[in-house]
PDB file of C-alpha atoms in Angstrom:
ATOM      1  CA  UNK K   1      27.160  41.076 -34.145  1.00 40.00           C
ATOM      2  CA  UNK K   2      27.800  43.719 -37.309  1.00 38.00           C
ATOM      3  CA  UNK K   3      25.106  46.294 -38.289  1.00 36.00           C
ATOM      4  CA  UNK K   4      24.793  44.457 -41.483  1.00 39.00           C
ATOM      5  CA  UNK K   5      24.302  41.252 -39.596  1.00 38.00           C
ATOM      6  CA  UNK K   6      21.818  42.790 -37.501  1.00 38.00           C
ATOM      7  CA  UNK K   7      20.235  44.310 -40.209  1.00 42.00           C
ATOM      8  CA  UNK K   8      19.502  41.348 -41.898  1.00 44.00           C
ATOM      9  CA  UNK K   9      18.250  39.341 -38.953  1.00 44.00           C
ATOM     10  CA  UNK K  10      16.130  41.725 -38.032  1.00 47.00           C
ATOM     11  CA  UNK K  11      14.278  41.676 -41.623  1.00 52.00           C
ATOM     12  CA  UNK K  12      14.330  38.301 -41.421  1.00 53.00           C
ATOM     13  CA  UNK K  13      12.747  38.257 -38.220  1.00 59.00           C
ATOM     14  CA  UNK K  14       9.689  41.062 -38.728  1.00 71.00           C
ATOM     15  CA  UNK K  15       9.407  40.733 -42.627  1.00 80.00           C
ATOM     16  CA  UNK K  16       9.085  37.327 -42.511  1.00 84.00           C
ATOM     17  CA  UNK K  17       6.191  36.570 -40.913  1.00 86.00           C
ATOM     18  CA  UNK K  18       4.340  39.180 -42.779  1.00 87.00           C
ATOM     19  CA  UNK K  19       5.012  37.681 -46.020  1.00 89.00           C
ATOM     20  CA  UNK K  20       3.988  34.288 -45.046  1.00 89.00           C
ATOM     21  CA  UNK K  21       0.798  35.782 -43.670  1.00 86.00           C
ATOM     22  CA  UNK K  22       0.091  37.318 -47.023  1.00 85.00           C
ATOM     23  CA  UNK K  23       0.993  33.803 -48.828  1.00 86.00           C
ATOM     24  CA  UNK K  24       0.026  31.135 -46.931  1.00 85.00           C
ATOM     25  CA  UNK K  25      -3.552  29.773 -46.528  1.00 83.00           C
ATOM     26  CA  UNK K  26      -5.260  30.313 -43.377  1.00 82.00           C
ATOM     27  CA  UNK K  27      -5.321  26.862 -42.269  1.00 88.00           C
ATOM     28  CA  UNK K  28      -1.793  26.562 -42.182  1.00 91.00           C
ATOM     29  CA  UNK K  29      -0.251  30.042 -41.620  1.00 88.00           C
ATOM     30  CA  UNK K  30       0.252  29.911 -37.617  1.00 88.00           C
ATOM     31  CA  UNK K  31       2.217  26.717 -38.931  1.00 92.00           C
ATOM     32  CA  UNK K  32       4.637  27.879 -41.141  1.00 91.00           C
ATOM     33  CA  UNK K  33       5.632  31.171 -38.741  1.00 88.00           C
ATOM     34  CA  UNK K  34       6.556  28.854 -35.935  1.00 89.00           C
ATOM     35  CA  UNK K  35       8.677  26.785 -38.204  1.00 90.00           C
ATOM     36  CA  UNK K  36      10.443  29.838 -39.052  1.00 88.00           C
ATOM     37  CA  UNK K  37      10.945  30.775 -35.850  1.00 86.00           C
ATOM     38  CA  UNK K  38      11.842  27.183 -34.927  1.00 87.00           C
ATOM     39  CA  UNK K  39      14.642  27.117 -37.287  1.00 85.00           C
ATOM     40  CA  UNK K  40      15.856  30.431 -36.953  1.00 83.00           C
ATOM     41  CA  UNK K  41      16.434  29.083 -33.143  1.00 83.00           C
ATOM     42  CA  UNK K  42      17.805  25.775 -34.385  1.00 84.00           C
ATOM     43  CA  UNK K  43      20.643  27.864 -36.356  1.00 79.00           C
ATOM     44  CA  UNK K  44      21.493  30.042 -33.558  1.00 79.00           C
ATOM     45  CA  UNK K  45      22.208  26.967 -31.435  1.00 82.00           C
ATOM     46  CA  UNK K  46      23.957  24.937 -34.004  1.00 79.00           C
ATOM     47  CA  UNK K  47      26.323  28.471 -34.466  1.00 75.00           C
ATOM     48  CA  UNK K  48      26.580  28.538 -30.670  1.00 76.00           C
ATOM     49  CA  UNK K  49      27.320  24.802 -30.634  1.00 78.00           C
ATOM     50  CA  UNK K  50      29.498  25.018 -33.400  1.00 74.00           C
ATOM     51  CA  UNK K  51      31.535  28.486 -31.986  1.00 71.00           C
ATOM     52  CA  UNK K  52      32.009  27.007 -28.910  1.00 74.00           C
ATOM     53  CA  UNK K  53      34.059  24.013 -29.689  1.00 75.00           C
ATOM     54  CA  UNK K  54      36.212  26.565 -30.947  1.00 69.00           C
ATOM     55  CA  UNK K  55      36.237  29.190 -28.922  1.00 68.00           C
ATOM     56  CA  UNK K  56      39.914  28.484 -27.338  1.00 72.00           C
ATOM     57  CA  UNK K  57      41.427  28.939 -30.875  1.00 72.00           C
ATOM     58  CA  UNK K  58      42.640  32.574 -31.726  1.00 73.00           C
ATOM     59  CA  UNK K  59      40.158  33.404 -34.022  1.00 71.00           C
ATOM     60  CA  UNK K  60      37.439  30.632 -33.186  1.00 69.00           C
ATOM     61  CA  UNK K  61      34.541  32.892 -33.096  1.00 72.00           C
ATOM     62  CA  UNK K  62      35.069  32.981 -36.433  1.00 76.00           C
ATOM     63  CA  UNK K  63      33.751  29.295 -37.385  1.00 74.00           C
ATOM     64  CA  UNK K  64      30.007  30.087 -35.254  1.00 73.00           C
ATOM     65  CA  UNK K  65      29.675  32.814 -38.143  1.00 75.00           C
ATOM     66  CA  UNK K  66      31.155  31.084 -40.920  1.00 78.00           C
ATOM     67  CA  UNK K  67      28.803  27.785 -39.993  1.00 75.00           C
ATOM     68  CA  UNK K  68      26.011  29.896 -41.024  1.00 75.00           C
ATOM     69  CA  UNK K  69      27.539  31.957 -44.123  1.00 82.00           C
ATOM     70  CA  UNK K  70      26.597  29.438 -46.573  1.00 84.00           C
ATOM     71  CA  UNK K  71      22.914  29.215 -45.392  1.00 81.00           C
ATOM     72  CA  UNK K  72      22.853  32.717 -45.261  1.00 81.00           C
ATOM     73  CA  UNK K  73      23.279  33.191 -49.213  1.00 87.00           C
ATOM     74  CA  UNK K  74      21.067  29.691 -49.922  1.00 88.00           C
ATOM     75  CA  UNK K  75      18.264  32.182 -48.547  1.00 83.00           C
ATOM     76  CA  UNK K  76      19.084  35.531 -49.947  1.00 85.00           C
ATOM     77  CA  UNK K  77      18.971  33.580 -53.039  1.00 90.00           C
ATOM     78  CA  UNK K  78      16.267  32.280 -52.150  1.00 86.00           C
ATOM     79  CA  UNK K  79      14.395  35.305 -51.747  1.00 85.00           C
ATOM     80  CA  UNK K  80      14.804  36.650 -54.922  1.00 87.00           C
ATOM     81  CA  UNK K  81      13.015  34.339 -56.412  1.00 88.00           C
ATOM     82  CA  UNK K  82      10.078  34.982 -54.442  1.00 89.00           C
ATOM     83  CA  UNK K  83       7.492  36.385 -56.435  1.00 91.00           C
ATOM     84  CA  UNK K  84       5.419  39.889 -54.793  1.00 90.00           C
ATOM     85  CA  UNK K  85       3.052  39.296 -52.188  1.00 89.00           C
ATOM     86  CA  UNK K  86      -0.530  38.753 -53.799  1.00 90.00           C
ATOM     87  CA  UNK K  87      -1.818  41.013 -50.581  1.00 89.00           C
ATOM     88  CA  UNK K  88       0.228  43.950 -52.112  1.00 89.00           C
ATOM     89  CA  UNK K  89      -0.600  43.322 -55.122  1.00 91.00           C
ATOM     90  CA  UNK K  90      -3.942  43.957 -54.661  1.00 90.00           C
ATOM     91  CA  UNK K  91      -3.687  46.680 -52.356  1.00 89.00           C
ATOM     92  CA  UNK K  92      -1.417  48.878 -54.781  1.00 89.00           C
ATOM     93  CA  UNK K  93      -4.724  48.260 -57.162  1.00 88.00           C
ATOM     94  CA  UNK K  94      -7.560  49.495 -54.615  1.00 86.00           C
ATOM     95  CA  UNK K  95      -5.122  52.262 -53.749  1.00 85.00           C
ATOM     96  CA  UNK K  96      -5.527  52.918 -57.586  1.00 85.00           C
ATOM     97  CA  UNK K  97      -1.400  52.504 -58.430  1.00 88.00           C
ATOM     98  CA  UNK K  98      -2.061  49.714 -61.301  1.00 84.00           C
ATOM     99  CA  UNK K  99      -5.362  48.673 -63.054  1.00 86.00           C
ATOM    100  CA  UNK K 100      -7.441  45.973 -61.235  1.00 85.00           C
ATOM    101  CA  UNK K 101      -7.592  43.285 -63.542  1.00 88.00           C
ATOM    102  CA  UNK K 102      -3.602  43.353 -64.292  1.00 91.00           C
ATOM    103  CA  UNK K 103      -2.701  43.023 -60.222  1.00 89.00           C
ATOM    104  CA  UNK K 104      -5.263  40.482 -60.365  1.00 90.00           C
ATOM    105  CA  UNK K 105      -3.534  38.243 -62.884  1.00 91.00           C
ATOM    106  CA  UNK K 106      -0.384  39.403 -61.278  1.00 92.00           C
ATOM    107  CA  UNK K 107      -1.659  38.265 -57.804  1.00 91.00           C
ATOM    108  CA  UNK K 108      -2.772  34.992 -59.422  1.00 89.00           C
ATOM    109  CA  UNK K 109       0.358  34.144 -61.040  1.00 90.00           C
ATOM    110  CA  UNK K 110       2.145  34.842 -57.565  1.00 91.00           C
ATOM    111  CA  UNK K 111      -0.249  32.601 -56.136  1.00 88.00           C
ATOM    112  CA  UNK K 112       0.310  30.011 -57.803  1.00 88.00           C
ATOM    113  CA  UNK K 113       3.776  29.901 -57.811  1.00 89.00           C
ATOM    114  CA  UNK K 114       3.962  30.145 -54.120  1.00 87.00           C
ATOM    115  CA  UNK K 115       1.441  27.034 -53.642  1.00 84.00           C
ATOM    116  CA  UNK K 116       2.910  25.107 -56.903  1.00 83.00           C
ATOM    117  CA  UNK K 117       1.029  24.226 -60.016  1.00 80.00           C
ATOM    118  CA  UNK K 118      -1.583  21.637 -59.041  1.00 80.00           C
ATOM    119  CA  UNK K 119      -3.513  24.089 -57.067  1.00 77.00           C
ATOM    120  CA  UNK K 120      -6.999  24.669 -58.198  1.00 82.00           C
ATOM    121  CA  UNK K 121      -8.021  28.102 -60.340  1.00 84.00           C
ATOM    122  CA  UNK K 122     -11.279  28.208 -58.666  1.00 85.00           C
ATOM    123  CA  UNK K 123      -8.942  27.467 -55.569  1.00 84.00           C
ATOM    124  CA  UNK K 124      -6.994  31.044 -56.273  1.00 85.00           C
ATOM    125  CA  UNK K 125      -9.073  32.974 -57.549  1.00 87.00           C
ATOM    126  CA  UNK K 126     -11.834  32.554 -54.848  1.00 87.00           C
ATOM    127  CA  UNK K 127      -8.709  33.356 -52.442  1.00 86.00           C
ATOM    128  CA  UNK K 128      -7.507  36.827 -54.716  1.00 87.00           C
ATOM    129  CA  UNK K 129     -11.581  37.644 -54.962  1.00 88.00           C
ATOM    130  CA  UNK K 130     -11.885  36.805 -51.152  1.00 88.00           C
ATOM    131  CA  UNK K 131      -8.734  39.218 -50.912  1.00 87.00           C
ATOM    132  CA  UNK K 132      -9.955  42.293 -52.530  1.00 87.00           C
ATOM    133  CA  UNK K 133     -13.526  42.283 -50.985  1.00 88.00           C
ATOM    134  CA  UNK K 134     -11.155  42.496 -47.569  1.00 86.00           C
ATOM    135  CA  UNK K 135      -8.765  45.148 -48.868  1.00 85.00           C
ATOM    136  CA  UNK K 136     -11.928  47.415 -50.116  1.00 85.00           C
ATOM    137  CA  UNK K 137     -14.006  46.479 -46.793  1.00 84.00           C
ATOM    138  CA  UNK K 138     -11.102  48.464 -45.315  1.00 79.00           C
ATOM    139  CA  UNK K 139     -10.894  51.225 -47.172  1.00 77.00           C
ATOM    140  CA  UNK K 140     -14.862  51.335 -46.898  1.00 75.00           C
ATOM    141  CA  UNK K 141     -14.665  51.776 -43.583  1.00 69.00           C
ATOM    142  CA  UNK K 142     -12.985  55.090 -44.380  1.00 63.00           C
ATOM    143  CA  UNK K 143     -11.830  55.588 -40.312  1.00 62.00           C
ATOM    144  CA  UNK K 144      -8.105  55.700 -39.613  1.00 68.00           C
ATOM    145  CA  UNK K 145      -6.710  54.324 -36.616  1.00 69.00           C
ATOM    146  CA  UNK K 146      -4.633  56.358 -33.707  1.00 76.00           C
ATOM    147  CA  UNK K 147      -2.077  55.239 -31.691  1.00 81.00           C
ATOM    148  CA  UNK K 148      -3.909  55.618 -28.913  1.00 82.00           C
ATOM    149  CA  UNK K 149      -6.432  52.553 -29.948  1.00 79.00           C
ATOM    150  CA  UNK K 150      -3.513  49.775 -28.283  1.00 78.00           C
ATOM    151  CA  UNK K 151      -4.257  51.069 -25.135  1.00 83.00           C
ATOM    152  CA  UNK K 152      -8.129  49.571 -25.501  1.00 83.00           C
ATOM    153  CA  UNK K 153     -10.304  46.634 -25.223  1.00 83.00           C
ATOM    154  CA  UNK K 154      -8.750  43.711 -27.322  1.00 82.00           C
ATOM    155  CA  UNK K 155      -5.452  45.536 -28.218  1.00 84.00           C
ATOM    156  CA  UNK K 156      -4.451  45.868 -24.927  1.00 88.00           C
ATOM    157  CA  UNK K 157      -4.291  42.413 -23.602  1.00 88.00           C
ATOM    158  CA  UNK K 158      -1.815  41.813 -26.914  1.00 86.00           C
ATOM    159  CA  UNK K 159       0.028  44.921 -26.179  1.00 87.00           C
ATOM    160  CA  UNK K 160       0.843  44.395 -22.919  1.00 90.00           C
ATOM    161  CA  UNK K 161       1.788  40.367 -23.537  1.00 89.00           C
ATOM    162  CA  UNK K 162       4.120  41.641 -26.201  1.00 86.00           C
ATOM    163  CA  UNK K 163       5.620  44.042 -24.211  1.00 88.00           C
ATOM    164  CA  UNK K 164       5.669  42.028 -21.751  1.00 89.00           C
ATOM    165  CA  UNK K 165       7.636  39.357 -23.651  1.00 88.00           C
ATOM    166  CA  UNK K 166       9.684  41.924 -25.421  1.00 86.00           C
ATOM    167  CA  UNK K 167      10.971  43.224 -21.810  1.00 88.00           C
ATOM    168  CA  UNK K 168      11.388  39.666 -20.499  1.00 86.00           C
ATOM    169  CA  UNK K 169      13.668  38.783 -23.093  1.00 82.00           C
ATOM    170  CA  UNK K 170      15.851  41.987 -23.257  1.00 82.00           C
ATOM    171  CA  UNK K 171      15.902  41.365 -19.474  1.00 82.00           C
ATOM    172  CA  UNK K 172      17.168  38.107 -19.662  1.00 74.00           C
ATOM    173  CA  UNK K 173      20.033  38.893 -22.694  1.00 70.00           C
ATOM    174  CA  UNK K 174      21.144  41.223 -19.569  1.00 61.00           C
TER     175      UNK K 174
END
């Protein structure tokens, strides 16, 4: 696997799931991450599948990452077209880079082109409003974390599962 090709998996993999955190609703959003990760999966095997009915041929490795070059620039085109996150939007305005009401419409329009037209107003807006009153709850609460914070209560249980899985799977690659 190239740096570039690792590169680009990995943003795929970790940017990804933010984004759709930031876009989708709530109801839905554990959804739509384990579809991504579902078809991520789904292409590795079909390259794997794919590469090894060729592998005997000079060359056949080739064909596992050729299968998956044309998908590849489907979504890098794909992404281009997605509009800013509505999340960041909003944040860059509470952090005081851009004037409220302008990230507001901004975060709107975003909105709504990432759930289509026939979504309510009332709909987005109570979700940008909803939004902001989070983002400035945060900032309200004026303490910063430290890195020291995982190794408590709550955060530990998810730290160490994560590890946990993290180490399992580099484990098994071995």
């Amino acid at each position: 696997m190239s740096l570039n090709h690792y590169g680009a998996h990995c943003q795929a993999m970790h940017g990804a799931p933010l984004y759709i955190a930031e876009t989708s609703p709530a109801q839905i959003r554990g959804t739509l991450i384990s579809l991504k990760e579902l078809f991520i999966v789904l292409g590795i095997l079909f390259g794997y599948l794919i590469g090894s009915l060729e592998i005997d041929n000079v060359g056949g490795w080739r064909y596992m990452f050729g299968f998956s070059a044309p998908i590849a620039a489907i979504m890098a085109i794909g992404m281009w077209t997605l509009p800013p996150s509505p999340k960041w939007l909003l944040l860059r305005a509470v952090q005081g880079k851009g004037s409220v009401e302008d990230n507001k419409k901004k975060a709107i329009q975003a909105l709504r082109k990432l759930r289509g037209r026939s979504a309510s107003e009332k709909v987005l807006t109570d979700d940008i409003d909803d939004t902001i009153v989070s983002i400035k709850a945060a900032y309200a609460e004026g303490s910063e974390g430290n890195i020291w914070e995982i190794f408590e209560g709550p955060s530990l249980k998810a730290f160490t599962i994560g590890g946990g899985l993290v180490l399992f799977q580099q484990v098994l690659i071995l």
